[in-house]
Short mmCIF file of N, CA and C in Angstrom, two decimals:
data_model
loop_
_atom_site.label_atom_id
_atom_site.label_comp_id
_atom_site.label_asym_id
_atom_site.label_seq_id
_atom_site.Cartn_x
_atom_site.Cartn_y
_atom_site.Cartn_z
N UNK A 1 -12.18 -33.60 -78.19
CA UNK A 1 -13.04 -34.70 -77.80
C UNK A 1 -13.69 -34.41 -76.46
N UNK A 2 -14.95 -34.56 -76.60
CA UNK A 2 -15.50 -34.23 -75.04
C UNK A 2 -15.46 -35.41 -73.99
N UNK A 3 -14.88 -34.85 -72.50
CA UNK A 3 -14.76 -36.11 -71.74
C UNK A 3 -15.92 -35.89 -70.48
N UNK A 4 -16.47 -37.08 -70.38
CA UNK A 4 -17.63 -37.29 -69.50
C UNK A 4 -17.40 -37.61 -68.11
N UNK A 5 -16.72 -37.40 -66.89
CA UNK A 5 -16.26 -37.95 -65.64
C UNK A 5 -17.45 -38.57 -64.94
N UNK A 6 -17.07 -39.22 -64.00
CA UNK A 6 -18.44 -39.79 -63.14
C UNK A 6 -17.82 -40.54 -62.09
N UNK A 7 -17.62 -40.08 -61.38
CA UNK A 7 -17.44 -40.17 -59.77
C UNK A 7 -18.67 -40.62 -58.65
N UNK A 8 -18.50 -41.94 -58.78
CA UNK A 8 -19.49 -42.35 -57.64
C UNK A 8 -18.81 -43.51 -56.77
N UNK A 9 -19.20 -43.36 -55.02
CA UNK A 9 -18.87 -44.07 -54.19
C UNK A 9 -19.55 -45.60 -54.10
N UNK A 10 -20.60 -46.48 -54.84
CA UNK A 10 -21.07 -47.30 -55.04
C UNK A 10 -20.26 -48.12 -56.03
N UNK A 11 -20.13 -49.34 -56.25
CA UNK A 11 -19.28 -50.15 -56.77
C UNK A 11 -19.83 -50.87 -57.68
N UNK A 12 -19.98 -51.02 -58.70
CA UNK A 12 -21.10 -51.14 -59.87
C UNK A 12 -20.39 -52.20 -60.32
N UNK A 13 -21.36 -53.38 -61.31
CA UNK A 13 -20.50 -54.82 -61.78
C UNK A 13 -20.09 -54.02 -63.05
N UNK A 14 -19.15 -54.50 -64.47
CA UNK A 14 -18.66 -54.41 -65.31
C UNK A 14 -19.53 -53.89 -65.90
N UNK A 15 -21.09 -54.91 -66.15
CA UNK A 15 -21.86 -54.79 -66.89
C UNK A 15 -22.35 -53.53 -66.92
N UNK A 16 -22.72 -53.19 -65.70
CA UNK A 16 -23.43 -51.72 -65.00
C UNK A 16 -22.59 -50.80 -65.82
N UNK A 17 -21.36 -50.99 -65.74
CA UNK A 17 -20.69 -50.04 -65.84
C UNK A 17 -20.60 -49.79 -67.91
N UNK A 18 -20.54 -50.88 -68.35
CA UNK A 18 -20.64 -50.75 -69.79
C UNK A 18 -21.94 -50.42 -69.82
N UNK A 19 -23.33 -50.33 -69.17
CA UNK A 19 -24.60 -49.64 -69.66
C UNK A 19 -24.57 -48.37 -69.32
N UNK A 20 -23.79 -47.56 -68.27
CA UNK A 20 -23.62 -46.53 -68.25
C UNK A 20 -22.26 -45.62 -69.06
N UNK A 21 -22.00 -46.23 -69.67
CA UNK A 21 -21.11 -45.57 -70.44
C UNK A 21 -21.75 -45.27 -71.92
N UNK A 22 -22.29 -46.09 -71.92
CA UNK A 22 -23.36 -46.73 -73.20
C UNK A 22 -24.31 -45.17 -73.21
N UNK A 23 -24.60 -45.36 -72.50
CA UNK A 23 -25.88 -44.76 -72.08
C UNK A 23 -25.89 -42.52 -71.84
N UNK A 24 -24.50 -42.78 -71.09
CA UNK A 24 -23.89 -41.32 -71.24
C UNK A 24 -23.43 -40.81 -72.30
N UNK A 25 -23.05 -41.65 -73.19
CA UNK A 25 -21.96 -41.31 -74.80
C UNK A 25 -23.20 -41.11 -75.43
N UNK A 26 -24.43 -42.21 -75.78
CA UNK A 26 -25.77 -41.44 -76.67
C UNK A 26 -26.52 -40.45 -76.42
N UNK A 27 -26.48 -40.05 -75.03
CA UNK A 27 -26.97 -38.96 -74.51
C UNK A 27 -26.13 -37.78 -74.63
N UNK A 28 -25.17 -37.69 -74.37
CA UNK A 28 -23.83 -36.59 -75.03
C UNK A 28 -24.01 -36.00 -76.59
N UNK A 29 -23.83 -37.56 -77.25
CA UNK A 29 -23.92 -37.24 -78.39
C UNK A 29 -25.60 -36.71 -79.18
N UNK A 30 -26.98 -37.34 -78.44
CA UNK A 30 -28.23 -36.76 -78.95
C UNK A 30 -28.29 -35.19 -78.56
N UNK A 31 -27.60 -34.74 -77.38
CA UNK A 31 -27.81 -33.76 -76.84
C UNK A 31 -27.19 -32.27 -77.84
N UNK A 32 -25.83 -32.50 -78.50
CA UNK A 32 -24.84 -31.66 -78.82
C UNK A 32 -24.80 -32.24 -80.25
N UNK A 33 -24.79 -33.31 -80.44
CA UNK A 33 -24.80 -33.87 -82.19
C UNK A 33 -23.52 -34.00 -82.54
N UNK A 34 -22.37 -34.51 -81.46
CA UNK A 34 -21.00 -34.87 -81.12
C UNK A 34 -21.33 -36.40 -81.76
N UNK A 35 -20.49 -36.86 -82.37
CA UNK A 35 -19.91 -38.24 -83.27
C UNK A 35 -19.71 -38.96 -81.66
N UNK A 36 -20.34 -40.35 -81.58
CA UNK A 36 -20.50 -40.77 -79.95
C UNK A 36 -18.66 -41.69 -80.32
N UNK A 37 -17.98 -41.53 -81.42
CA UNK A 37 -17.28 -42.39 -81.40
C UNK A 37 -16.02 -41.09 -80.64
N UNK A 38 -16.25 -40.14 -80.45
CA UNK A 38 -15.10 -38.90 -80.65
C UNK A 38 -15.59 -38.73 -78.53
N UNK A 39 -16.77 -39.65 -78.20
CA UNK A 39 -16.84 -39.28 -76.40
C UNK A 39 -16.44 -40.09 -75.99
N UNK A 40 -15.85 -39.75 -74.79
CA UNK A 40 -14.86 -40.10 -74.02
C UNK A 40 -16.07 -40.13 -72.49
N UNK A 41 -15.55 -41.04 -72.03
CA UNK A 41 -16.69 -41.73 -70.22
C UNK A 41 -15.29 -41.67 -70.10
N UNK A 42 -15.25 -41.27 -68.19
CA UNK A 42 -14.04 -42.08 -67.24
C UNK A 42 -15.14 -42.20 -65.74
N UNK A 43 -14.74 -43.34 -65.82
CA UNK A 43 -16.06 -43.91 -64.29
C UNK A 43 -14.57 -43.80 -63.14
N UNK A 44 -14.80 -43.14 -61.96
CA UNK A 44 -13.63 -43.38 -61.57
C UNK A 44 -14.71 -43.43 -59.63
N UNK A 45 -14.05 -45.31 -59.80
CA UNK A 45 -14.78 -45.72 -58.19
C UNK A 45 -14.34 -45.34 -57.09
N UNK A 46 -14.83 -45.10 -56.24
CA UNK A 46 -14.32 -43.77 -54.67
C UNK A 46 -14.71 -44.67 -53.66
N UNK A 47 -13.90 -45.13 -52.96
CA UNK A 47 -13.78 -46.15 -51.84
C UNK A 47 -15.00 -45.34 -50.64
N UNK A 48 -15.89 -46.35 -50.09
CA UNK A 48 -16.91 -45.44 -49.67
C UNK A 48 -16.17 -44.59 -48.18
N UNK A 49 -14.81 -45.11 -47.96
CA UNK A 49 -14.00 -44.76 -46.90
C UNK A 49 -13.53 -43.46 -46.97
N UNK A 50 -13.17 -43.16 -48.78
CA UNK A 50 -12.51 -41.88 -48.99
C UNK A 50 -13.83 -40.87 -49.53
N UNK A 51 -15.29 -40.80 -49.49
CA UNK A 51 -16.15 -40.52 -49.72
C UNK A 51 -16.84 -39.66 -48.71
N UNK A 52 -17.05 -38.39 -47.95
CA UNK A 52 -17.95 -38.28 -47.06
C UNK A 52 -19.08 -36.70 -47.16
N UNK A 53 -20.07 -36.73 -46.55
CA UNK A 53 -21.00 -35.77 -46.49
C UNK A 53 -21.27 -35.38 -45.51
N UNK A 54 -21.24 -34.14 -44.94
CA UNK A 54 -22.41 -33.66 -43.32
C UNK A 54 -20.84 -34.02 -42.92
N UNK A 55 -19.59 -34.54 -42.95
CA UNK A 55 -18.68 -34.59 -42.07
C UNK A 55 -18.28 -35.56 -41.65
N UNK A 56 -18.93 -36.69 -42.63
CA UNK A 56 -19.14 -38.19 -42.23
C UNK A 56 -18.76 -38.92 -43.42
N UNK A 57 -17.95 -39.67 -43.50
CA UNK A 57 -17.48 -40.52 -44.45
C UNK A 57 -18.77 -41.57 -44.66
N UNK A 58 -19.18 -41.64 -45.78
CA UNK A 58 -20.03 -42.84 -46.44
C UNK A 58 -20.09 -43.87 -45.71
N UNK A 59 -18.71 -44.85 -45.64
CA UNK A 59 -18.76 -45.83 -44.64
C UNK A 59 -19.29 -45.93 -43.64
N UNK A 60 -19.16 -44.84 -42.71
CA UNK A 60 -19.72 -44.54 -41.29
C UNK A 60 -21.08 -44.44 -41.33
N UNK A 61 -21.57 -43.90 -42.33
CA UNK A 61 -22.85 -43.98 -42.54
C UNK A 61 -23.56 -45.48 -42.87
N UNK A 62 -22.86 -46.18 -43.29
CA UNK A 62 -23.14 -47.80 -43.49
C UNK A 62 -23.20 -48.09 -42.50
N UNK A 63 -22.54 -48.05 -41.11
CA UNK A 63 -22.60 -49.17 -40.25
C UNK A 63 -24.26 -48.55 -39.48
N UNK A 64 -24.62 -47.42 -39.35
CA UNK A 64 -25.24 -47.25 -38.32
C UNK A 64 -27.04 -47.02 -39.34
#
């Protein structure tokens, strides 16, 4: 079964999150011609604290 990860520091409502799962599984499956019932999504949310770039945690980048 193919699994799809998605790691993002932004905090998305439920809904968001069922259109992007939606949305990655038909694209998986138009792409490869994989049965969308056999893909696998894992959304996994990253505290913007434990998140950073350039040396700088996300957060830090929020305040300024």
């Amino acid at each position: 079964m193919p699994l799809i990860q998605v790691s993002q520091a932004s905090q998305q409502s439920t809904e968001k999150k069922r259109e992007l799962v939606k949305a990655l599984t038909q694209a998986y499956a138009q792409a490869t011609g994989a049965d969308e019932a056999k893909v696998w999504v894992i959304i996994n949310d990253v505290p913007r604290d434990s998140w950073g770039t350039g040396g700088v945690p996300l957060a830090d980048r929020d305040k300024g």
